[in-house]
mmCIF file of N, CA and C in Angstrom:
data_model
loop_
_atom_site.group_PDB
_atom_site.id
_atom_site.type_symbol
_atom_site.label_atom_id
_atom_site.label_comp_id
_atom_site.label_asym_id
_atom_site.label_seq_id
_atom_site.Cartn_x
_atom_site.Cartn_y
_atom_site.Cartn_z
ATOM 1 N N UNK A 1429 164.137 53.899 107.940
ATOM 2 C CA UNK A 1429 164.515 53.549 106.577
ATOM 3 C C UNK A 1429 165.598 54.482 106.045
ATOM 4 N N UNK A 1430 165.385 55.399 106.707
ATOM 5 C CA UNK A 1430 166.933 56.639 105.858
ATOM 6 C C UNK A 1430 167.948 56.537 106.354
ATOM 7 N N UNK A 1431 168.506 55.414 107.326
ATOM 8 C CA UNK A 1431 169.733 54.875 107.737
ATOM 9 C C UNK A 1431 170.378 54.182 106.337
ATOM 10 N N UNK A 1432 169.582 54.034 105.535
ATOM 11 C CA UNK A 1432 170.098 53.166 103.864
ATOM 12 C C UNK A 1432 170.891 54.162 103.447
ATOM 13 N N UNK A 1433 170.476 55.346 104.071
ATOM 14 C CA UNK A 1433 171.129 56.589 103.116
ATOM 15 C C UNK A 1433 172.695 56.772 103.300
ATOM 16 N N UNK A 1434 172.373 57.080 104.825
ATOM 17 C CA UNK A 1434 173.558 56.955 105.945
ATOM 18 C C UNK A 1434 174.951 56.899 105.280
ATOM 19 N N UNK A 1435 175.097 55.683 104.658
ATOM 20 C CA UNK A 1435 176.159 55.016 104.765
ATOM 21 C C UNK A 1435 176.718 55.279 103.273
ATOM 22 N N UNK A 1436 175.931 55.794 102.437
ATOM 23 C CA UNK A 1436 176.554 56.300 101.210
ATOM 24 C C UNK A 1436 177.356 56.874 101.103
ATOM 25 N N UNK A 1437 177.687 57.116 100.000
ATOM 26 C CA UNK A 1437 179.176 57.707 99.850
ATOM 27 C C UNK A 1437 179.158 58.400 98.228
ATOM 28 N N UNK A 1438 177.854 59.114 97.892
ATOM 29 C CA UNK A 1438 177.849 59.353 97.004
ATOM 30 C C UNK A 1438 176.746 58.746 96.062
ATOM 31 N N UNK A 1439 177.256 59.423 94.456
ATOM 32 C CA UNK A 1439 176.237 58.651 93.706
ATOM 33 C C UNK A 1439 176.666 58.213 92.394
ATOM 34 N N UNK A 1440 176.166 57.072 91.897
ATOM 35 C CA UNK A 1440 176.771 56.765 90.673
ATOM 36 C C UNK A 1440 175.552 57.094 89.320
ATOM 37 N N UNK A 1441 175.996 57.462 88.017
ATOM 38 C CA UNK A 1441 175.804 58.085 87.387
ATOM 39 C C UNK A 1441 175.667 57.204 85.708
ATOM 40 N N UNK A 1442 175.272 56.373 85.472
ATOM 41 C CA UNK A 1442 175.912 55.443 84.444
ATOM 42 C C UNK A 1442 175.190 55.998 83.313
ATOM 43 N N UNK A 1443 175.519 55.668 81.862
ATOM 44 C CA UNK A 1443 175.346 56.858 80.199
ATOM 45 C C UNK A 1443 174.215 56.617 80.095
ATOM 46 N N UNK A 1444 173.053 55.657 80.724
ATOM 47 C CA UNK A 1444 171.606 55.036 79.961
ATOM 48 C C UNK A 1444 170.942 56.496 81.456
ATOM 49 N N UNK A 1445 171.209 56.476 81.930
ATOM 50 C CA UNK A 1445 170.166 57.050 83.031
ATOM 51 C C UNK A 1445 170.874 59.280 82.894
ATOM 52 N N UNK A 1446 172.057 59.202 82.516
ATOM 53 C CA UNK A 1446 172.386 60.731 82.426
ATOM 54 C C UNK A 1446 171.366 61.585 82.132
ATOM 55 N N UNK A 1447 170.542 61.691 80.696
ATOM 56 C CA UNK A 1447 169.891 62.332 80.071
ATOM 57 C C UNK A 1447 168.572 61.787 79.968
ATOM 58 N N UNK A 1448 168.288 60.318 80.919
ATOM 59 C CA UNK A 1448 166.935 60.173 80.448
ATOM 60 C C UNK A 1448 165.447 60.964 81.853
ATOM 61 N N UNK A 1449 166.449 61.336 82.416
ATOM 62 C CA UNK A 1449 165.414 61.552 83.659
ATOM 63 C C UNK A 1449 165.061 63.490 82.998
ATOM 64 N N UNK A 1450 165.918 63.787 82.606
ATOM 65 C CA UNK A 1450 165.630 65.426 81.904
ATOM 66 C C UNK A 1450 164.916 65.345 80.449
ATOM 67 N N UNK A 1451 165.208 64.309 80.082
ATOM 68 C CA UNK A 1451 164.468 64.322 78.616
ATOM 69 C C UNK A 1451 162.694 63.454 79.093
ATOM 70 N N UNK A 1452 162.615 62.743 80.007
ATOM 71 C CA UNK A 1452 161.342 62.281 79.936
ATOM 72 C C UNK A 1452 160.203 63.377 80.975
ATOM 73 N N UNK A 1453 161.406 64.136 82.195
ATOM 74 C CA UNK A 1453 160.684 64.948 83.146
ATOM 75 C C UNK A 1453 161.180 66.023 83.635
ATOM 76 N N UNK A 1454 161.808 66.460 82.901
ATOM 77 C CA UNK A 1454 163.016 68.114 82.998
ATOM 78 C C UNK A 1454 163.450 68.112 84.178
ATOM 79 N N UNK A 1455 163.939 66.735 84.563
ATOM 80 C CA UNK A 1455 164.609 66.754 85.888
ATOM 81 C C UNK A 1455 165.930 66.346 86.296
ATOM 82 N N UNK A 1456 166.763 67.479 86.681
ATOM 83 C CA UNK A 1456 168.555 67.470 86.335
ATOM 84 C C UNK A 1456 169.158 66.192 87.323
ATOM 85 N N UNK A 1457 169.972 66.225 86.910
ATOM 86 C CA UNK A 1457 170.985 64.928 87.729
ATOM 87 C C UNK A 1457 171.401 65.797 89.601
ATOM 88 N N UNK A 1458 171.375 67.078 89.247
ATOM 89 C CA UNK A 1458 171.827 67.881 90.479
ATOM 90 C C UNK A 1458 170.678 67.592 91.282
ATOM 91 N N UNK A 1459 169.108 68.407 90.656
ATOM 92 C CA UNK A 1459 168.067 68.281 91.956
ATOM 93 C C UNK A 1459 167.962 67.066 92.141
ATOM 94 N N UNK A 1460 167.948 65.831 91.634
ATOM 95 C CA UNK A 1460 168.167 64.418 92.152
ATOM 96 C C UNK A 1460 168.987 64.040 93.418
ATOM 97 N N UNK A 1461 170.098 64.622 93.377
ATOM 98 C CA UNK A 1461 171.020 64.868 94.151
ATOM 99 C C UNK A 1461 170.686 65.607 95.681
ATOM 100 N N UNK A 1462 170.019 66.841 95.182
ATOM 101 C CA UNK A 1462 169.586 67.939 96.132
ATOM 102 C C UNK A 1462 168.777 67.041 97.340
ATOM 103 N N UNK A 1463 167.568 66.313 96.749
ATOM 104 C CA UNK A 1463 166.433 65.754 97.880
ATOM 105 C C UNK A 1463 167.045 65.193 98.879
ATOM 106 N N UNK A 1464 168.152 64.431 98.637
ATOM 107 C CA UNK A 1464 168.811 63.724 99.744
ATOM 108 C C UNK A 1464 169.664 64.312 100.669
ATOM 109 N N UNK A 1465 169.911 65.572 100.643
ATOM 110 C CA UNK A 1465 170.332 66.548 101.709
ATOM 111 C C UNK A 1465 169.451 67.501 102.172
ATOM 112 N N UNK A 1466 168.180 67.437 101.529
ATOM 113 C CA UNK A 1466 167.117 68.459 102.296
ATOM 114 C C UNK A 1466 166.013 67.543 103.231
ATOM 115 N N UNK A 1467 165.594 68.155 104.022
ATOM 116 C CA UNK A 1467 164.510 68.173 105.038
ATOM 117 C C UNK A 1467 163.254 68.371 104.915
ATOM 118 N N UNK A 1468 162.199 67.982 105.001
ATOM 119 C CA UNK A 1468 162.236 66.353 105.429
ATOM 120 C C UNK A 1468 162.336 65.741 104.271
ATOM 121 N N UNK A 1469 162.590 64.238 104.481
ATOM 122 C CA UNK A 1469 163.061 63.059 103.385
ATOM 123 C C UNK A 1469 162.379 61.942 103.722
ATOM 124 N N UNK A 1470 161.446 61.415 102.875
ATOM 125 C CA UNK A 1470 160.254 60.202 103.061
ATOM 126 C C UNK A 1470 161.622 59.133 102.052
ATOM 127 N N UNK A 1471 161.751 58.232 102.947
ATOM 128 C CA UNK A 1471 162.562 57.065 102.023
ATOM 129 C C UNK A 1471 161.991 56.108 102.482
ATOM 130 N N UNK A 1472 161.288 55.084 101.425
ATOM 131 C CA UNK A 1472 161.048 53.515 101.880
ATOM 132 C C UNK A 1472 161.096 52.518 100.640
ATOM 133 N N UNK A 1473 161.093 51.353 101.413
ATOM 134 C CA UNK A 1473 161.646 50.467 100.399
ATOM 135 C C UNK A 1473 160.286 50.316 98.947
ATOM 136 N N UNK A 1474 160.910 49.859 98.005
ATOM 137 C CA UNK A 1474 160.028 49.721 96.412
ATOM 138 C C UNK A 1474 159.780 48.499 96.373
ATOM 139 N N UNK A 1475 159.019 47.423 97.174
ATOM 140 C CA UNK A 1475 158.998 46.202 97.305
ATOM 141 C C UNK A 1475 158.415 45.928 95.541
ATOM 142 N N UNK A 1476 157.711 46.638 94.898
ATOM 143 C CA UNK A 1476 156.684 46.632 93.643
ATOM 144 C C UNK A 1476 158.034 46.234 92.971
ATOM 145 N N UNK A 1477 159.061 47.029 92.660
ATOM 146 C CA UNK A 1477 159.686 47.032 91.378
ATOM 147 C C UNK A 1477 161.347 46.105 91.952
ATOM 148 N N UNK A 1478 161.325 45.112 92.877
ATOM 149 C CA UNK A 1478 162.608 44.741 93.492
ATOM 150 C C UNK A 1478 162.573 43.358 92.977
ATOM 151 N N UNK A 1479 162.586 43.177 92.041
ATOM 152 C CA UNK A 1479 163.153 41.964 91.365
ATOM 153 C C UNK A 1479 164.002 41.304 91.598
ATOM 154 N N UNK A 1480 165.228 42.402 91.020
ATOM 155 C CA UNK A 1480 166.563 41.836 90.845
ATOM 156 C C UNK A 1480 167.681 42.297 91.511
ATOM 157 N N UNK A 1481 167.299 43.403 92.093
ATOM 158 C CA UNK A 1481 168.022 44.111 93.502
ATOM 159 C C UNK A 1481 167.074 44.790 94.238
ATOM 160 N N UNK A 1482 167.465 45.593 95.628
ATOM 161 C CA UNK A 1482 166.330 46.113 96.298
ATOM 162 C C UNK A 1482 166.519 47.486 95.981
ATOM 163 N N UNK A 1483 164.868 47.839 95.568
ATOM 164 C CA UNK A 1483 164.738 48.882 94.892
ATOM 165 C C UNK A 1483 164.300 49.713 95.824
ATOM 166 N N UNK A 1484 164.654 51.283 96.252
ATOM 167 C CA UNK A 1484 163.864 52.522 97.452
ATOM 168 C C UNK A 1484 163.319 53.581 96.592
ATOM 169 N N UNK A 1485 162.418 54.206 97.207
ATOM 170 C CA UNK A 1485 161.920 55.323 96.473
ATOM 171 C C UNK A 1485 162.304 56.233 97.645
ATOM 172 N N UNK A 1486 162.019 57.655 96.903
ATOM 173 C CA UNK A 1486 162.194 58.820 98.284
ATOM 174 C C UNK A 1486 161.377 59.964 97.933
ATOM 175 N N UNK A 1487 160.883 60.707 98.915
ATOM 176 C CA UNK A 1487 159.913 62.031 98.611
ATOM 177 C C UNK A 1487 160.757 62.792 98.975
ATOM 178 N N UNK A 1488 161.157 63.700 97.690
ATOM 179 C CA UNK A 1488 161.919 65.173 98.904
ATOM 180 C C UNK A 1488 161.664 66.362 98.292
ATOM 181 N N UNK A 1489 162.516 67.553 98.989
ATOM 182 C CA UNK A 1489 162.554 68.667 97.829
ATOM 183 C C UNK A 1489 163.801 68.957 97.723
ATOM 184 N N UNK A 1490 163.618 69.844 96.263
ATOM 185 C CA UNK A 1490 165.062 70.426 95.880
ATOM 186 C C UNK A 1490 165.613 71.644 96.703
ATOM 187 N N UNK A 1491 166.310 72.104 96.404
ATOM 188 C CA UNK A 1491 166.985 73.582 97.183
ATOM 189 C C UNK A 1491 166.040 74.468 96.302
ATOM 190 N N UNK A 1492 165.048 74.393 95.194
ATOM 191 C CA UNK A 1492 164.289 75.157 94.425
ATOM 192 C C UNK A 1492 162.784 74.923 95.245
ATOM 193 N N UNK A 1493 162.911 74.192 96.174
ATOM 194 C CA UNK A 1493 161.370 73.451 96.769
ATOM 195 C C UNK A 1493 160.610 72.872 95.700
ATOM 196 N N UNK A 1494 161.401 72.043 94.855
ATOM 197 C CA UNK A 1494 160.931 71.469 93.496
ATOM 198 C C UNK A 1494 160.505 70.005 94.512
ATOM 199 N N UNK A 1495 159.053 70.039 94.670
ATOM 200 C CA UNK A 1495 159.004 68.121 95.550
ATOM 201 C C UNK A 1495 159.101 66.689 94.107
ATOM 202 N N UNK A 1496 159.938 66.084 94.239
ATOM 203 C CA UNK A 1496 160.069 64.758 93.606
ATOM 204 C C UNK A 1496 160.350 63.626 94.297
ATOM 205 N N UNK A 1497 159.786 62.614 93.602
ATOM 206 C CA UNK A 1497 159.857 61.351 93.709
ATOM 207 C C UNK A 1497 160.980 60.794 92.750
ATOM 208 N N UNK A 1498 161.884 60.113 93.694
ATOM 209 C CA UNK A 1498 163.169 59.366 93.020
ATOM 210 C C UNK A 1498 163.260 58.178 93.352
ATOM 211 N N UNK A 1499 163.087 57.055 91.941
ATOM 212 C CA UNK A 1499 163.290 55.693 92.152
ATOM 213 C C UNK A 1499 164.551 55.268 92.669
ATOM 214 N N UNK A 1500 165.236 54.391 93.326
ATOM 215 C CA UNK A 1500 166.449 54.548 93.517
ATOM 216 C C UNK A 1500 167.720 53.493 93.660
ATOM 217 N N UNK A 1501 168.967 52.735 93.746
ATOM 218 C CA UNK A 1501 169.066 51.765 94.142
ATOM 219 C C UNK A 1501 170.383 52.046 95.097
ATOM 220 N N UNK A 1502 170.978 51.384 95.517
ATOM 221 C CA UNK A 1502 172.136 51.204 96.570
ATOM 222 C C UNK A 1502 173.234 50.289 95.838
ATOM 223 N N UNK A 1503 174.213 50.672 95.082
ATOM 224 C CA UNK A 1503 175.490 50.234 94.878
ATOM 225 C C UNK A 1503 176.658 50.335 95.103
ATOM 226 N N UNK A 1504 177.249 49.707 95.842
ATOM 227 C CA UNK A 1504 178.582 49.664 96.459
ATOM 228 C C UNK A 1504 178.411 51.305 97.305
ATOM 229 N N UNK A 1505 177.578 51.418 98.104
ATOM 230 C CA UNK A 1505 177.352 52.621 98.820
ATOM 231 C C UNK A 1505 177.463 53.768 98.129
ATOM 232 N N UNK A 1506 176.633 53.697 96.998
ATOM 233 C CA UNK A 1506 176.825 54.689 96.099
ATOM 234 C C UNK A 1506 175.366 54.715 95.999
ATOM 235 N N UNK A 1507 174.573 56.106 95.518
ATOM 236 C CA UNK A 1507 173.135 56.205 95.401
ATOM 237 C C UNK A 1507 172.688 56.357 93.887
ATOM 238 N N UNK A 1508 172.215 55.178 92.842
ATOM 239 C CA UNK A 1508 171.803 55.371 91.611
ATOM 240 C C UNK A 1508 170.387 55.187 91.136
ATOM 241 N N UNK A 1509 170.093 56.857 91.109
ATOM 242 C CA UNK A 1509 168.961 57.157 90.969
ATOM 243 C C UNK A 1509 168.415 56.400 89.269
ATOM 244 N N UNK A 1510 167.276 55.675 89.401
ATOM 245 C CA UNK A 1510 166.646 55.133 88.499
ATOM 246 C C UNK A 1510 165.913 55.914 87.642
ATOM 247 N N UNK A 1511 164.747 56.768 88.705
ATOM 248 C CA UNK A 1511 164.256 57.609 87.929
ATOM 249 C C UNK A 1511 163.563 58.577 88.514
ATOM 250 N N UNK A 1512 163.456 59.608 87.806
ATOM 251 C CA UNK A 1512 162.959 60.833 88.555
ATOM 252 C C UNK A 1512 161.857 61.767 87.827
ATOM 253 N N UNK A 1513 160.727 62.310 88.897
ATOM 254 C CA UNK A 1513 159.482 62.830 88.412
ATOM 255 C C UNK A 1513 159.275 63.746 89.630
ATOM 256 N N UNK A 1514 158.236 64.845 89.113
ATOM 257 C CA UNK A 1514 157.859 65.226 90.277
ATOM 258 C C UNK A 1514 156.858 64.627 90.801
ATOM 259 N N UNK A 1515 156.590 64.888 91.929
ATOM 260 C CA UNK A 1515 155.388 64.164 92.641
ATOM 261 C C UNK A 1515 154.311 63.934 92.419
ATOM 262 N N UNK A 1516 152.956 62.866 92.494
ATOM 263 C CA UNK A 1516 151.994 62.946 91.939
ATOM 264 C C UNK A 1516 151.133 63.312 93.053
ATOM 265 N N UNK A 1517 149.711 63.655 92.811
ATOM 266 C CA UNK A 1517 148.968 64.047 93.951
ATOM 267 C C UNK A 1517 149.054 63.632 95.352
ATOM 268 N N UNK A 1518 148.491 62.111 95.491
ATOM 269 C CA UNK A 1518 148.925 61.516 96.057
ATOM 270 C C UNK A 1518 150.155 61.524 97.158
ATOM 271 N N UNK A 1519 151.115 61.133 96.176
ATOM 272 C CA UNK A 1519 152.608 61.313 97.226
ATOM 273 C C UNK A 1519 152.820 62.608 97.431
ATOM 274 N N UNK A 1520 152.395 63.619 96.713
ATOM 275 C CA UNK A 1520 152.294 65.586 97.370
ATOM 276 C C UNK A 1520 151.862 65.487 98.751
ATOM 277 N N UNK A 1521 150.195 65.075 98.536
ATOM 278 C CA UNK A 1521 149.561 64.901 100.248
ATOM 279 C C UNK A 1521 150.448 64.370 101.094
ATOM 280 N N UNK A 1522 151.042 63.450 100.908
ATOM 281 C CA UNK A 1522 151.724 62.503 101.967
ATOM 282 C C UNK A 1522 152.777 63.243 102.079
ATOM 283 N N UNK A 1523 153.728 63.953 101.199
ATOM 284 C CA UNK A 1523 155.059 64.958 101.585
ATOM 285 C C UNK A 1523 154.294 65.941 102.527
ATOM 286 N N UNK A 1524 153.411 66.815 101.729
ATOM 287 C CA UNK A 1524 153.063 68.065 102.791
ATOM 288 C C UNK A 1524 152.417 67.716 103.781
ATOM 289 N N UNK A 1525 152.171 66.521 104.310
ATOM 290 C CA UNK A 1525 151.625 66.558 105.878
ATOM 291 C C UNK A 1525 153.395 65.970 106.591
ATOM 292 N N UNK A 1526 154.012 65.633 106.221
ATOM 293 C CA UNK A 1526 155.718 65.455 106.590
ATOM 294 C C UNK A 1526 155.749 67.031 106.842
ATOM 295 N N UNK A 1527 155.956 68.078 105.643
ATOM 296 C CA UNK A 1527 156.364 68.958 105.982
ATOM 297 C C UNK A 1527 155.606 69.781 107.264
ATOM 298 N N UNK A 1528 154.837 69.548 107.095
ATOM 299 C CA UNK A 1528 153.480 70.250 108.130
ATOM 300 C C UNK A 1528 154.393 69.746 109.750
ATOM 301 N N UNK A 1529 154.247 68.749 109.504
ATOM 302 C CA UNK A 1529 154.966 68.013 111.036
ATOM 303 C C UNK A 1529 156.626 68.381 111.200
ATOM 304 N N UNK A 1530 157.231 68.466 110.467
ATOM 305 C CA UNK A 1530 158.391 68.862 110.366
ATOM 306 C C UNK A 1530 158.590 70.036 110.768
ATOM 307 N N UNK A 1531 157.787 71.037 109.875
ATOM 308 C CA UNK A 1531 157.376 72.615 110.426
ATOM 309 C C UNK A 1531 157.071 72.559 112.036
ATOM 310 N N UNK A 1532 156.266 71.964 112.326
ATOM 311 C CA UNK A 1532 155.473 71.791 113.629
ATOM 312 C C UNK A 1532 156.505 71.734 114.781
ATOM 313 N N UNK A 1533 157.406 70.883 114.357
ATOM 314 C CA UNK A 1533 158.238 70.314 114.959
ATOM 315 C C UNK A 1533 159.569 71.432 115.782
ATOM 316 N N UNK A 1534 160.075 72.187 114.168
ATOM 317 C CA UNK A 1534 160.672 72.948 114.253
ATOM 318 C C UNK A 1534 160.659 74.379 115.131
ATOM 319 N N UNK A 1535 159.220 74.434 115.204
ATOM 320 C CA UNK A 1535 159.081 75.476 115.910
ATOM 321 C C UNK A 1535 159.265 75.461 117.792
#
């Protein structure tokens, strides 16, 4: 699934989404940015919320090891993050056994 990523070319940024992901979850437009160049990266598709385009979510961390969950979409190979939180229990467990294996891996 992170071959979607692949082919990006960036990210787009539009005035409704700038300030709402820091004002609802103190979470900057940069660490949004960050998850998708760090290791490891859980990306799969948002079949729940794909209405009207196809919607991905992703588990990552920041360069702060801040772990979040970012709603996400794919435009013109551009990456526009919908929305952003940190992780809930749940998707934590499921990141830190990634990282666990990742670690594992690495060694």
């Amino acid at each position: 699934m992170k071959e979607i990523i692949y082919n990006c070319q960036g990210f787009q940024w539009d005035e409704e989404n700038l300030e709402k992901n820091w004002f609802l979850h103190q979470v900057t437009d940069g660490e949004c940015e960050e998850i998708f160049f760090n290791l490891p990266l859980i990306v799969a598709a948002n079949t729940k919320h794909s209405q009207q385009e196809t919607r991905y979510y992703a588990l990552g961390r920041t360069d702060a090891d801040r772990w979040l969950f970012i709603a996400f979409a794919i435009r013109r190979k551009l990456i526009r993050v919908i929305s952003a939180r940190d992780m809930n229990e749940k998707e934590a467990r499921k990141y830190a056994e990634r990282v666990r294996r990742y670690s594992d891996f690495q060694k």
